[in-house]
PDB file of N, CA and C in Angstrom:
ATOM      1  N   MET A   1      -5.435  41.991  62.332  1.00 55.00           N
ATOM      2  CA  MET A   1      -5.386  41.968  60.880  1.00 55.00           C
ATOM      3  C   MET A   1      -4.157  42.753  60.443  1.00 55.00           C
ATOM      4  N   ASN A   2      -3.370  42.159  59.581  1.00 59.00           N
ATOM      5  CA  ASN A   2      -2.170  42.869  59.144  1.00 59.00           C
ATOM      6  C   ASN A   2      -2.479  43.722  57.909  1.00 59.00           C
ATOM      7  N   ASP A   3      -1.542  44.558  57.533  1.00 61.00           N
ATOM      8  CA  ASP A   3      -1.752  45.476  56.415  1.00 61.00           C
ATOM      9  C   ASP A   3      -1.832  44.768  55.070  1.00 61.00           C
ATOM     10  N   ASP A   4      -1.271  43.558  54.961  1.00 62.00           N
ATOM     11  CA  ASP A   4      -1.295  42.835  53.692  1.00 62.00           C
ATOM     12  C   ASP A   4      -2.699  42.396  53.307  1.00 62.00           C
ATOM     13  N   THR A   5      -3.521  42.009  54.260  1.00 61.00           N
ATOM     14  CA  THR A   5      -4.867  41.508  53.959  1.00 61.00           C
ATOM     15  C   THR A   5      -5.965  42.515  54.263  1.00 61.00           C
ATOM     16  N   ALA A   6      -5.624  43.680  54.780  1.00 69.00           N
ATOM     17  CA  ALA A   6      -6.628  44.657  55.176  1.00 69.00           C
ATOM     18  C   ALA A   6      -7.446  45.150  53.986  1.00 69.00           C
ATOM     19  N   HIS A   7      -6.820  45.309  52.815  1.00 82.00           N
ATOM     20  CA  HIS A   7      -7.526  45.854  51.657  1.00 82.00           C
ATOM     21  C   HIS A   7      -7.636  44.827  50.532  1.00 82.00           C
ATOM     22  N   GLU A   8      -7.446  43.578  50.859  1.00 84.00           N
ATOM     23  CA  GLU A   8      -7.483  42.518  49.855  1.00 84.00           C
ATOM     24  C   GLU A   8      -8.922  42.065  49.634  1.00 84.00           C
ATOM     25  N   ASN A   9      -9.286  41.880  48.378  1.00 87.00           N
ATOM     26  CA  ASN A   9     -10.613  41.402  48.036  1.00 87.00           C
ATOM     27  C   ASN A   9     -10.727  39.937  48.462  1.00 87.00           C
ATOM     28  N   PRO A  10     -11.676  39.575  49.328  1.00 85.00           N
ATOM     29  CA  PRO A  10     -11.764  38.188  49.800  1.00 85.00           C
ATOM     30  C   PRO A  10     -12.103  37.198  48.690  1.00 85.00           C
ATOM     31  N   VAL A  11     -12.715  37.662  47.633  1.00 83.00           N
ATOM     32  CA  VAL A  11     -13.032  36.775  46.511  1.00 83.00           C
ATOM     33  C   VAL A  11     -11.758  36.327  45.802  1.00 83.00           C
ATOM     34  N   GLU A  12     -10.782  37.203  45.770  1.00 85.00           N
ATOM     35  CA  GLU A  12      -9.530  36.896  45.079  1.00 85.00           C
ATOM     36  C   GLU A  12      -8.461  36.326  46.005  1.00 85.00           C
ATOM     37  N   ARG A  13      -8.770  36.149  47.272  1.00 85.00           N
ATOM     38  CA  ARG A  13      -7.792  35.689  48.256  1.00 85.00           C
ATOM     39  C   ARG A  13      -7.423  34.215  48.056  1.00 85.00           C
ATOM     40  N   HIS A  14      -8.364  33.410  47.589  1.00 83.00           N
ATOM     41  CA  HIS A  14      -8.147  31.968  47.470  1.00 83.00           C
ATOM     42  C   HIS A  14      -7.940  31.578  46.012  1.00 83.00           C
ATOM     43  N   PRO A  15      -7.271  30.461  45.766  1.00 82.00           N
ATOM     44  CA  PRO A  15      -7.065  30.022  44.382  1.00 82.00           C
ATOM     45  C   PRO A  15      -8.395  29.666  43.721  1.00 82.00           C
ATOM     46  N   LYS A  16      -8.459  29.881  42.427  1.00 82.00           N
ATOM     47  CA  LYS A  16      -9.676  29.571  41.664  1.00 82.00           C
ATOM     48  C   LYS A  16      -9.537  28.183  41.046  1.00 82.00           C
ATOM     49  N   PRO A  17     -10.566  27.349  41.146  1.00 82.00           N
ATOM     50  CA  PRO A  17     -10.498  26.020  40.529  1.00 82.00           C
ATOM     51  C   PRO A  17     -10.549  26.146  39.006  1.00 82.00           C
ATOM     52  N   ASP A  18     -10.040  25.152  38.323  1.00 85.00           N
ATOM     53  CA  ASP A  18     -10.045  25.185  36.862  1.00 85.00           C
ATOM     54  C   ASP A  18     -11.215  24.385  36.285  1.00 85.00           C
ATOM     55  N   PHE A  19     -12.366  24.477  36.927  1.00 82.00           N
ATOM     56  CA  PHE A  19     -13.557  23.791  36.436  1.00 82.00           C
ATOM     57  C   PHE A  19     -14.070  24.481  35.174  1.00 82.00           C
ATOM     58  N   PRO A  20     -14.641  23.718  34.242  1.00 85.00           N
ATOM     59  CA  PRO A  20     -15.227  24.358  33.056  1.00 85.00           C
ATOM     60  C   PRO A  20     -16.508  25.107  33.442  1.00 85.00           C
ATOM     61  N   GLN A  21     -16.868  26.093  32.628  1.00 81.00           N
ATOM     62  CA  GLN A  21     -18.105  26.841  32.847  1.00 81.00           C
ATOM     63  C   GLN A  21     -19.285  25.874  32.772  1.00 81.00           C
ATOM     64  N   GLN A  22     -20.213  25.989  33.700  1.00 80.00           N
ATOM     65  CA  GLN A  22     -21.373  25.096  33.726  1.00 80.00           C
ATOM     66  C   GLN A  22     -22.651  25.926  33.676  1.00 80.00           C
ATOM     67  N   ASN A  23     -23.576  25.504  32.852  1.00 82.00           N
ATOM     68  CA  ASN A  23     -24.879  26.148  32.789  1.00 82.00           C
ATOM     69  C   ASN A  23     -25.843  25.338  33.633  1.00 82.00           C
ATOM     70  N   GLN A  24     -26.569  26.023  34.491  1.00 75.00           N
ATOM     71  CA  GLN A  24     -27.518  25.344  35.361  1.00 75.00           C
ATOM     72  C   GLN A  24     -28.899  25.935  35.146  1.00 75.00           C
ATOM     73  N   PRO A  25     -29.936  25.094  35.144  1.00 77.00           N
ATOM     74  CA  PRO A  25     -31.286  25.615  34.968  1.00 77.00           C
ATOM     75  C   PRO A  25     -31.708  26.462  36.165  1.00 77.00           C
ATOM     76  N   HIS A  26     -32.685  27.281  35.927  1.00 78.00           N
ATOM     77  CA  HIS A  26     -33.205  28.145  36.983  1.00 78.00           C
ATOM     78  C   HIS A  26     -33.709  27.283  38.139  1.00 78.00           C
ATOM     79  N   PRO A  27     -33.286  27.562  39.383  1.00 80.00           N
ATOM     80  CA  PRO A  27     -33.724  26.740  40.516  1.00 80.00           C
ATOM     81  C   PRO A  27     -35.226  26.860  40.750  1.00 80.00           C
ATOM     82  N   GLY A  28     -35.835  25.757  41.086  1.00 79.00           N
ATOM     83  CA  GLY A  28     -37.259  25.745  41.394  1.00 79.00           C
ATOM     84  C   GLY A  28     -38.159  25.639  40.184  1.00 79.00           C
ATOM     85  N   TRP A  29     -37.585  25.490  38.989  1.00 81.00           N
ATOM     86  CA  TRP A  29     -38.404  25.390  37.789  1.00 81.00           C
ATOM     87  C   TRP A  29     -39.056  24.026  37.742  1.00 81.00           C
ATOM     88  N   SER A  30     -40.365  24.002  37.718  1.00 82.00           N
ATOM     89  CA  SER A  30     -41.089  22.728  37.736  1.00 82.00           C
ATOM     90  C   SER A  30     -41.930  22.548  36.485  1.00 82.00           C
ATOM     91  N   GLY A  31     -41.618  23.273  35.419  1.00 79.00           N
ATOM     92  CA  GLY A  31     -42.384  23.222  34.183  1.00 79.00           C
ATOM     93  C   GLY A  31     -42.544  21.833  33.588  1.00 79.00           C
ATOM     94  N   PRO A  32     -41.487  21.041  33.426  1.00 80.00           N
ATOM     95  CA  PRO A  32     -41.633  19.758  32.735  1.00 80.00           C
ATOM     96  C   PRO A  32     -42.122  18.606  33.619  1.00 80.00           C
ATOM     97  N   MET A  33     -42.460  18.858  34.877  1.00 83.00           N
ATOM     98  CA  MET A  33     -42.868  17.773  35.761  1.00 83.00           C
ATOM     99  C   MET A  33     -44.296  17.312  35.449  1.00 83.00           C
ATOM    100  N   ASP A  34     -44.477  15.986  35.438  1.00 88.00           N
ATOM    101  CA  ASP A  34     -45.795  15.413  35.162  1.00 88.00           C
ATOM    102  C   ASP A  34     -46.036  14.288  36.157  1.00 88.00           C
ATOM    103  N   PRO A  35     -46.991  14.392  37.034  1.00 89.00           N
ATOM    104  CA  PRO A  35     -47.933  15.495  37.187  1.00 89.00           C
ATOM    105  C   PRO A  35     -47.246  16.712  37.816  1.00 89.00           C
ATOM    106  N   PRO A  36     -47.808  17.896  37.594  1.00 86.00           N
ATOM    107  CA  PRO A  36     -47.185  19.088  38.168  1.00 86.00           C
ATOM    108  C   PRO A  36     -47.248  19.065  39.690  1.00 86.00           C
ATOM    109  N   PRO A  37     -46.216  19.557  40.365  1.00 87.00           N
ATOM    110  CA  PRO A  37     -46.218  19.554  41.827  1.00 87.00           C
ATOM    111  C   PRO A  37     -47.244  20.540  42.388  1.00 87.00           C
ATOM    112  N   ASP A  38     -47.748  20.216  43.556  1.00 89.00           N
ATOM    113  CA  ASP A  38     -48.692  21.093  44.247  1.00 89.00           C
ATOM    114  C   ASP A  38     -47.907  21.872  45.283  1.00 89.00           C
ATOM    115  N   HIS A  39     -47.655  23.143  44.989  1.00 88.00           N
ATOM    116  CA  HIS A  39     -46.910  23.996  45.918  1.00 88.00           C
ATOM    117  C   HIS A  39     -47.836  24.700  46.893  1.00 88.00           C
ATOM    118  N   GLY A  40     -49.127  24.468  46.791  1.00 90.00           N
ATOM    119  CA  GLY A  40     -50.077  25.028  47.736  1.00 90.00           C
ATOM    120  C   GLY A  40     -50.668  26.364  47.337  1.00 90.00           C
ATOM    121  N   GLU A  41     -50.343  26.877  46.151  1.00 87.00           N
ATOM    122  CA  GLU A  41     -50.880  28.174  45.763  1.00 87.00           C
ATOM    123  C   GLU A  41     -52.410  28.180  45.750  1.00 87.00           C
ATOM    124  N   ASP A  42     -53.004  27.073  45.276  1.00 86.00           N
ATOM    125  CA  ASP A  42     -54.465  26.999  45.188  1.00 86.00           C
ATOM    126  C   ASP A  42     -55.063  26.079  46.238  1.00 86.00           C
ATOM    127  N   SER A  43     -54.291  25.114  46.748  1.00 90.00           N
ATOM    128  CA  SER A  43     -54.863  24.102  47.629  1.00 90.00           C
ATOM    129  C   SER A  43     -54.659  24.400  49.122  1.00 90.00           C
ATOM    130  N   TYR A  44     -53.815  25.367  49.459  1.00 91.00           N
ATOM    131  CA  TYR A  44     -53.531  25.641  50.882  1.00 91.00           C
ATOM    132  C   TYR A  44     -54.775  26.188  51.589  1.00 91.00           C
ATOM    133  N   GLN A  45     -55.054  25.611  52.737  1.00 90.00           N
ATOM    134  CA  GLN A  45     -56.121  26.115  53.591  1.00 90.00           C
ATOM    135  C   GLN A  45     -55.514  26.354  54.966  1.00 90.00           C
ATOM    136  N   GLY A  46     -55.548  27.579  55.417  1.00 91.00           N
ATOM    137  CA  GLY A  46     -54.980  27.911  56.713  1.00 91.00           C
ATOM    138  C   GLY A  46     -55.782  27.312  57.847  1.00 91.00           C
ATOM    139  N   VAL A  47     -55.272  27.382  59.045  1.00 89.00           N
ATOM    140  CA  VAL A  47     -55.936  26.836  60.218  1.00 89.00           C
ATOM    141  C   VAL A  47     -57.263  27.564  60.415  1.00 89.00           C
ATOM    142  N   GLY A  48     -58.337  26.780  60.543  1.00 82.00           N
ATOM    143  CA  GLY A  48     -59.662  27.352  60.764  1.00 82.00           C
ATOM    144  C   GLY A  48     -60.317  27.907  59.512  1.00 82.00           C
ATOM    145  N   SER A  49     -59.742  27.646  58.339  1.00 62.00           N
ATOM    146  CA  SER A  49     -60.339  28.156  57.090  1.00 62.00           C
ATOM    147  C   SER A  49     -61.222  27.118  56.454  1.00 62.00           C
TER     148      SER A  49
END
């Protein structure tokens, strides 16, 4: 490793794209789904249960 990159922030090392700011919904949000998904919170039965 040379002295030029030893103290360089890796986030700033590469060029930044000129994409517009994007808002994304919270991952895993299943509120508007109909019928609601079954994630197993109430229906899961372990082995031998």
